[in-house]
CSV table of C-alpha atoms in Angstrom, one decimal:
chain,number,residue,atom,x,y,z
A,1,MET,CA,17.2,-134.2,-2.2
A,2,LEU,CA,13.9,-134.3,-4.1
A,3,THR,CA,10.7,-135.2,-2.3
A,4,PHE,CA,8.8,-138.2,-3.6
A,5,GLN,CA,6.3,-135.9,-5.3
A,6,GLU,CA,9.1,-133.8,-6.9
A,7,PHE,CA,10.9,-136.9,-8.0
A,8,THR,CA,7.7,-138.3,-9.6
A,9,GLU,CA,7.1,-135.0,-11.5
A,10,LYS,CA,10.7,-134.7,-12.7
A,11,ILE,CA,11.1,-138.3,-13.9
A,12,SER,CA,7.7,-138.4,-15.6
A,13,TYR,CA,8.7,-135.1,-17.4
A,14,ASP,CA,12.0,-136.7,-18.6
A,15,PHE,CA,10.3,-140.0,-19.6
A,16,LYS,CA,8.0,-138.0,-21.9
A,17,LYS,CA,11.1,-137.1,-23.9
A,18,VAL,CA,11.8,-140.8,-24.5
A,19,PHE,CA,8.5,-142.6,-24.6
A,20,PRO,CA,5.4,-141.7,-26.6
A,21,GLU,CA,3.0,-142.5,-23.7
A,22,VAL,CA,3.6,-141.7,-20.0
A,23,LYS,CA,0.9,-141.9,-17.3
A,24,VAL,CA,1.4,-141.7,-13.6
A,25,GLY,CA,-0.7,-143.8,-11.3
A,26,GLU,CA,-0.8,-144.1,-7.5
A,27,ASN,CA,2.5,-145.9,-7.2
A,28,LEU,CA,3.2,-146.8,-10.8
A,29,ILE,CA,4.3,-145.1,-13.9
A,30,HIS,CA,3.0,-146.4,-17.2
A,31,LEU,CA,5.3,-146.2,-20.2
A,32,GLY,CA,4.8,-147.3,-23.8
A,33,SER,CA,2.4,-146.9,-26.7
A,34,GLY,CA,-0.9,-148.5,-27.5
A,35,VAL,CA,-0.8,-152.3,-27.1
A,36,THR,CA,2.8,-152.4,-25.9
A,37,TYR,CA,3.6,-150.9,-22.5
A,38,VAL,CA,5.5,-151.4,-19.2
A,39,GLU,CA,4.6,-150.3,-15.7
A,40,LEU,CA,7.4,-149.3,-13.3
A,41,PRO,CA,7.1,-149.0,-9.5
A,42,LEU,CA,7.7,-145.4,-8.4
A,43,GLY,CA,8.6,-146.5,-4.8
A,44,SER,CA,11.5,-148.7,-6.0
A,45,MET,CA,12.7,-145.9,-8.4
A,46,TYR,CA,12.6,-143.4,-5.6
A,47,ARG,CA,14.6,-145.7,-3.3
A,48,GLU,CA,17.2,-146.2,-6.1
A,49,TYR,CA,17.4,-142.4,-6.4
A,50,GLN,CA,18.1,-142.0,-2.6
A,51,MET,CA,21.0,-144.5,-2.8
A,52,THR,CA,22.6,-143.1,-6.0
A,53,ASP,CA,21.5,-140.0,-7.8
A,54,TYR,CA,18.8,-138.7,-10.1
A,55,CYS,CA,20.7,-139.1,-13.5
A,56,ASN,CA,21.8,-142.7,-12.8
A,57,THR,CA,18.3,-143.6,-11.7
A,58,LYS,CA,16.7,-142.1,-14.7
A,59,GLU,CA,19.2,-143.7,-17.1
A,60,LEU,CA,18.7,-147.1,-15.4
A,61,TYR,CA,15.0,-147.1,-15.7
A,62,VAL,CA,15.0,-145.8,-19.3
A,63,LYS,CA,17.2,-148.8,-20.1
A,64,ILE,CA,15.0,-151.2,-18.2
A,65,ALA,CA,11.8,-150.0,-19.9
A,66,SER,CA,13.3,-149.8,-23.3
A,67,GLU,CA,14.6,-153.4,-23.1
A,68,ILE,CA,11.1,-154.7,-22.0
A,69,LEU,CA,9.3,-152.8,-24.7
A,70,ASN,CA,11.7,-154.0,-27.4
A,71,LYS,CA,11.4,-157.6,-26.2
A,72,TYR,CA,7.6,-157.5,-26.7
A,73,LYS,CA,7.6,-155.2,-29.7
A,74,PHE,CA,5.4,-156.5,-32.5
A,75,LYS,CA,7.4,-158.1,-35.3
A,76,VAL,CA,5.7,-158.3,-38.6
A,77,ASP,CA,5.5,-161.5,-40.7
A,78,TYR,CA,4.7,-160.0,-44.1
A,79,ALA,CA,3.7,-163.4,-45.4
A,80,ASN,CA,0.6,-163.3,-43.2
A,81,VAL,CA,-0.6,-159.7,-43.5
A,82,TYR,CA,-4.0,-159.0,-45.1
A,83,PRO,CA,-6.4,-156.2,-45.8
A,84,ILE,CA,-9.7,-156.3,-43.9
A,85,LEU,CA,-12.9,-154.3,-44.8
A,86,LYS,CA,-14.6,-152.5,-42.0
A,87,ARG,CA,-17.1,-149.6,-41.6
A,88,HIS,CA,-15.5,-146.2,-41.6
A,89,ASP,CA,-16.3,-145.8,-37.9
A,90,PHE,CA,-15.0,-149.1,-36.8
A,91,GLY,CA,-12.6,-148.6,-33.8
A,92,ILE,CA,-12.8,-144.8,-34.0
A,93,ASN,CA,-13.4,-144.5,-30.2
A,94,SER,CA,-10.6,-147.0,-29.4
A,95,LYS,CA,-7.6,-146.0,-27.3
A,96,VAL,CA,-5.4,-147.1,-30.2
A,97,GLN,CA,-5.6,-145.7,-33.7
A,98,PHE,CA,-5.9,-148.4,-36.3
A,99,TYR,CA,-4.0,-147.8,-39.5
A,100,ARG,CA,-6.6,-147.5,-42.3
A,101,LYS,CA,-7.2,-146.4,-45.8
A,102,LYS,CA,-10.3,-145.5,-47.7
A,103,ALA,CA,-11.9,-148.4,-49.7
A,104,PHE,CA,-15.2,-147.0,-51.0
A,105,LEU,CA,-18.1,-144.9,-49.6
A,106,ASP,CA,-18.4,-145.7,-45.9
A,107,ILE,CA,-16.0,-148.7,-46.0
A,108,ASP,CA,-12.4,-148.5,-44.9
A,109,ILE,CA,-9.5,-150.9,-45.4
A,110,LEU,CA,-7.7,-151.9,-42.2
A,111,PHE,CA,-4.7,-154.3,-42.0
A,112,VAL,CA,-4.2,-157.4,-39.9
A,113,SER,CA,-1.5,-159.9,-39.1
A,114,ASP,CA,-3.0,-163.4,-39.2
A,115,MET,CA,-1.8,-165.0,-36.0
A,116,GLY,CA,-3.7,-168.3,-36.5
A,117,GLU,CA,-6.4,-168.1,-33.8
A,118,THR,CA,-6.7,-164.4,-33.9
A,119,PHE,CA,-6.1,-161.2,-35.9
A,120,ARG,CA,-3.8,-158.5,-34.7
A,121,PHE,CA,-4.8,-155.1,-36.2
A,122,PHE,CA,-2.0,-152.7,-37.2
A,123,THR,CA,-2.1,-149.3,-35.5
A,124,THR,CA,-0.5,-146.0,-36.4
A,125,ASP,CA,2.0,-146.5,-33.6
A,126,ASP,CA,3.4,-149.7,-35.0
A,127,ASP,CA,7.0,-149.5,-36.1
A,128,VAL,CA,6.4,-150.8,-39.6
A,129,ASP,CA,6.9,-149.7,-43.2
A,130,PHE,CA,3.3,-149.0,-44.0
A,131,SER,CA,4.0,-148.8,-47.8
A,132,LEU,CA,5.5,-152.3,-47.6
A,133,LEU,CA,2.6,-153.4,-45.4
A,134,GLU,CA,0.0,-152.3,-48.0
A,135,ARG,CA,1.9,-153.8,-50.9
A,136,LYS,CA,2.3,-157.2,-49.1
A,137,ALA,CA,-1.3,-157.2,-48.0
A,138,GLU,CA,-2.4,-156.7,-51.6
A,139,GLU,CA,-0.1,-159.5,-52.8
A,140,ASN,CA,-1.4,-161.9,-50.2
A,141,ILE,CA,-5.1,-161.2,-50.9
A,142,ASN,CA,-4.4,-161.8,-54.6
A,143,LYS,CA,-3.0,-165.2,-53.8
A,144,ILE,CA,-6.2,-166.5,-52.1
A,145,SER,CA,-8.1,-168.9,-54.4
A,146,ALA,CA,-11.8,-168.5,-54.0
A,147,ALA,CA,-14.5,-169.9,-56.4
A,148,LEU,CA,-17.6,-167.7,-56.9
A,149,VAL,CA,-20.6,-170.0,-57.2
A,150,PRO,CA,-24.4,-169.5,-57.2
A,151,LEU,CA,-25.9,-169.4,-53.7
A,152,ASP,CA,-28.6,-171.8,-54.9
A,153,LYS,CA,-29.9,-173.3,-58.1
A,154,GLY,CA,-32.0,-170.9,-60.1
A,155,MET,CA,-30.7,-167.9,-58.0
A,156,GLN,CA,-28.8,-165.0,-59.5
A,157,VAL,CA,-26.9,-164.4,-56.3
A,158,TYR,CA,-23.3,-165.6,-56.0
A,159,THR,CA,-21.2,-166.3,-53.0
A,160,LEU,CA,-18.0,-168.3,-52.2
A,161,ARG,CA,-17.9,-172.0,-52.4
A,162,TYR,CA,-15.8,-172.2,-49.2
A,163,THR,CA,-15.9,-169.9,-46.2
A,164,THR,CA,-12.9,-167.8,-45.5
A,165,ASP,CA,-12.2,-165.0,-43.0
A,166,TYR,CA,-11.2,-162.8,-46.0
A,167,ALA,CA,-14.4,-163.2,-48.0
A,168,SER,CA,-15.3,-159.5,-48.0
A,169,SER,CA,-11.6,-158.6,-48.5
A,170,LEU,CA,-11.6,-160.4,-51.8
A,171,LEU,CA,-13.3,-157.3,-53.2
A,172,LEU,CA,-9.7,-155.9,-53.2
A,173,SER,CA,-8.3,-158.8,-55.2
A,174,LYS,CA,-7.7,-158.2,-58.9
A,175,VAL,CA,-7.9,-161.9,-59.5
A,176,PHE,CA,-11.3,-162.2,-57.8
A,177,ASN,CA,-12.7,-159.1,-59.5
A,178,LYS,CA,-11.9,-160.7,-62.9
A,179,GLN,CA,-13.9,-163.7,-61.8
A,180,ILE,CA,-16.8,-161.4,-60.8
A,181,GLN,CA,-16.7,-159.6,-64.2
A,182,SER,CA,-16.7,-162.9,-66.0
A,183,LYS,CA,-19.6,-164.5,-64.1
A,184,VAL,CA,-21.7,-161.6,-63.0
A,185,GLY,CA,-20.8,-158.6,-65.1
A,186,ASP,CA,-19.9,-154.9,-64.6
A,187,ASP,CA,-23.2,-153.7,-63.2
A,188,ILE,CA,-23.5,-155.6,-59.9
A,189,LEU,CA,-24.9,-155.5,-56.4
A,190,ILE,CA,-22.6,-156.3,-53.5
A,191,ALA,CA,-23.3,-157.2,-49.9
A,192,VAL,CA,-20.6,-157.6,-47.3
A,193,PRO,CA,-22.4,-158.2,-44.0
A,194,GLY,CA,-19.4,-159.7,-42.3
A,195,ASN,CA,-15.7,-160.5,-42.8
A,196,SER,CA,-16.5,-164.1,-43.9
A,197,SER,CA,-19.6,-163.1,-45.9
A,198,ILE,CA,-20.0,-161.8,-49.4
A,199,PHE,CA,-22.9,-161.9,-51.8
A,200,ILE,CA,-22.8,-160.6,-55.4
A,201,ALA,CA,-25.7,-160.4,-57.9
A,202,LYS,CA,-26.5,-158.8,-61.2
A,203,PHE,CA,-28.2,-155.4,-60.7
A,204,SER,CA,-32.0,-155.7,-60.4
A,205,TYR,CA,-34.5,-154.5,-57.8
A,206,TYR,CA,-35.5,-158.1,-57.0
A,207,ASN,CA,-31.8,-159.0,-56.3
A,208,GLN,CA,-31.5,-155.8,-54.2
A,209,GLU,CA,-34.2,-157.0,-51.9
A,210,LEU,CA,-32.8,-160.5,-51.8
A,211,LEU,CA,-29.4,-159.2,-50.7
A,212,LYS,CA,-31.0,-157.1,-48.1
A,213,TYR,CA,-32.7,-160.2,-46.7
A,214,LEU,CA,-29.4,-162.1,-46.7
A,215,ILE,CA,-27.7,-159.4,-44.8
A,216,GLU,CA,-30.4,-159.5,-42.1
A,217,THR,CA,-30.0,-163.2,-41.7
A,218,ASP,CA,-26.2,-163.4,-41.8
A,219,SER,CA,-24.7,-164.8,-38.6
A,220,ASP,CA,-21.1,-163.6,-38.9
A,221,PRO,CA,-20.3,-161.8,-35.6
A,222,ASN,CA,-17.5,-159.8,-37.3
A,223,LYS,CA,-19.8,-157.3,-38.9
A,224,VAL,CA,-18.8,-155.0,-41.9
A,225,SER,CA,-21.9,-153.4,-43.3
A,226,ASP,CA,-25.7,-153.7,-43.4
A,227,ALA,CA,-25.9,-151.8,-46.7
A,228,VAL,CA,-26.3,-153.1,-50.2
A,229,TYR,CA,-23.9,-151.5,-52.7
A,230,ARG,CA,-24.1,-151.1,-56.5
A,231,ARG,CA,-20.9,-151.2,-58.4
A,232,LYS,CA,-21.3,-150.1,-62.0
A,233,ASN,CA,-18.1,-149.8,-64.1
A,234,GLY,CA,-16.0,-149.5,-60.9
A,235,ILE,CA,-18.1,-146.8,-59.3
A,236,TYR,CA,-19.8,-147.6,-56.0
A,237,THR,CA,-23.1,-146.2,-54.8
A,238,LYS,CA,-25.3,-147.3,-51.8
A,239,VAL,CA,-28.7,-148.5,-52.9
A,240,CYS,CA,-30.2,-149.5,-49.5
C-alpha cells in the first residue's frame, strides 16, 4: 500500500494528464485552469484509496472534479460580447492570460462578456471559438448607436452625447468611424483616457494640448491610455 506521500505524488502526476492546472497544498489538491477550479481533500482521497484501490479512487475523483468544473464552466452569450481597448501591458502580470489582439501602437483589443454589473474578460484558457468571438464582438460594437457631438460650443473637440462603457471601443466600429470622418475628417487627434471616455478633434497643436488636459482631468477609473494619438488616413502615431 502506498504511503500518504507516495499516494499524493502519484495521483497528482496522473491528474496532470487530465487537468491543465494541478497544485498540491498542505491537505488539498487544486485542479482546474484560470478562473475555474476545484479543490479536493487529499485526506479523504487517501482514505478512499485504503478502502478500495488506487485506480478506482483516481477515476472517482477525476469524475467528481470534471463534473464540478463543467458545472461552473463559463458559457458564452455571443449577443453580449464586446471588444475593449486596453494598454498593451494591461493584465500582463496576471495569473490568467487574457485573450488579446493588436489594435494600434501600444493599444490592444481584449474581449469581454457583458454580465450586467460587471465585465468578464475572456482568457486564452476559455473553451470558446475565438474566431466566432471576434466576429460577434465586431458585430455587437457596430450595433451601438453613439452620437458624436461637440464637447462645448465653440470647441473643435468632439465626444459622445451619452456615456457608455464602450466609448473607447467605438474606435473599432465601422459605423462610428464613418461618423468621425463626416464630422471631423481624416486627419484627427484621438484621446481614450478610459473605457467610457473618448475625445476626437481636428489635428492642430492647440487641440493636441487641449486633449492632453482632458486626459489629465478625466475621472474614469477604467484607464486605457494617457497618450494623445494622431490618425491620418488610417495610420496611427503617438504625438504626446
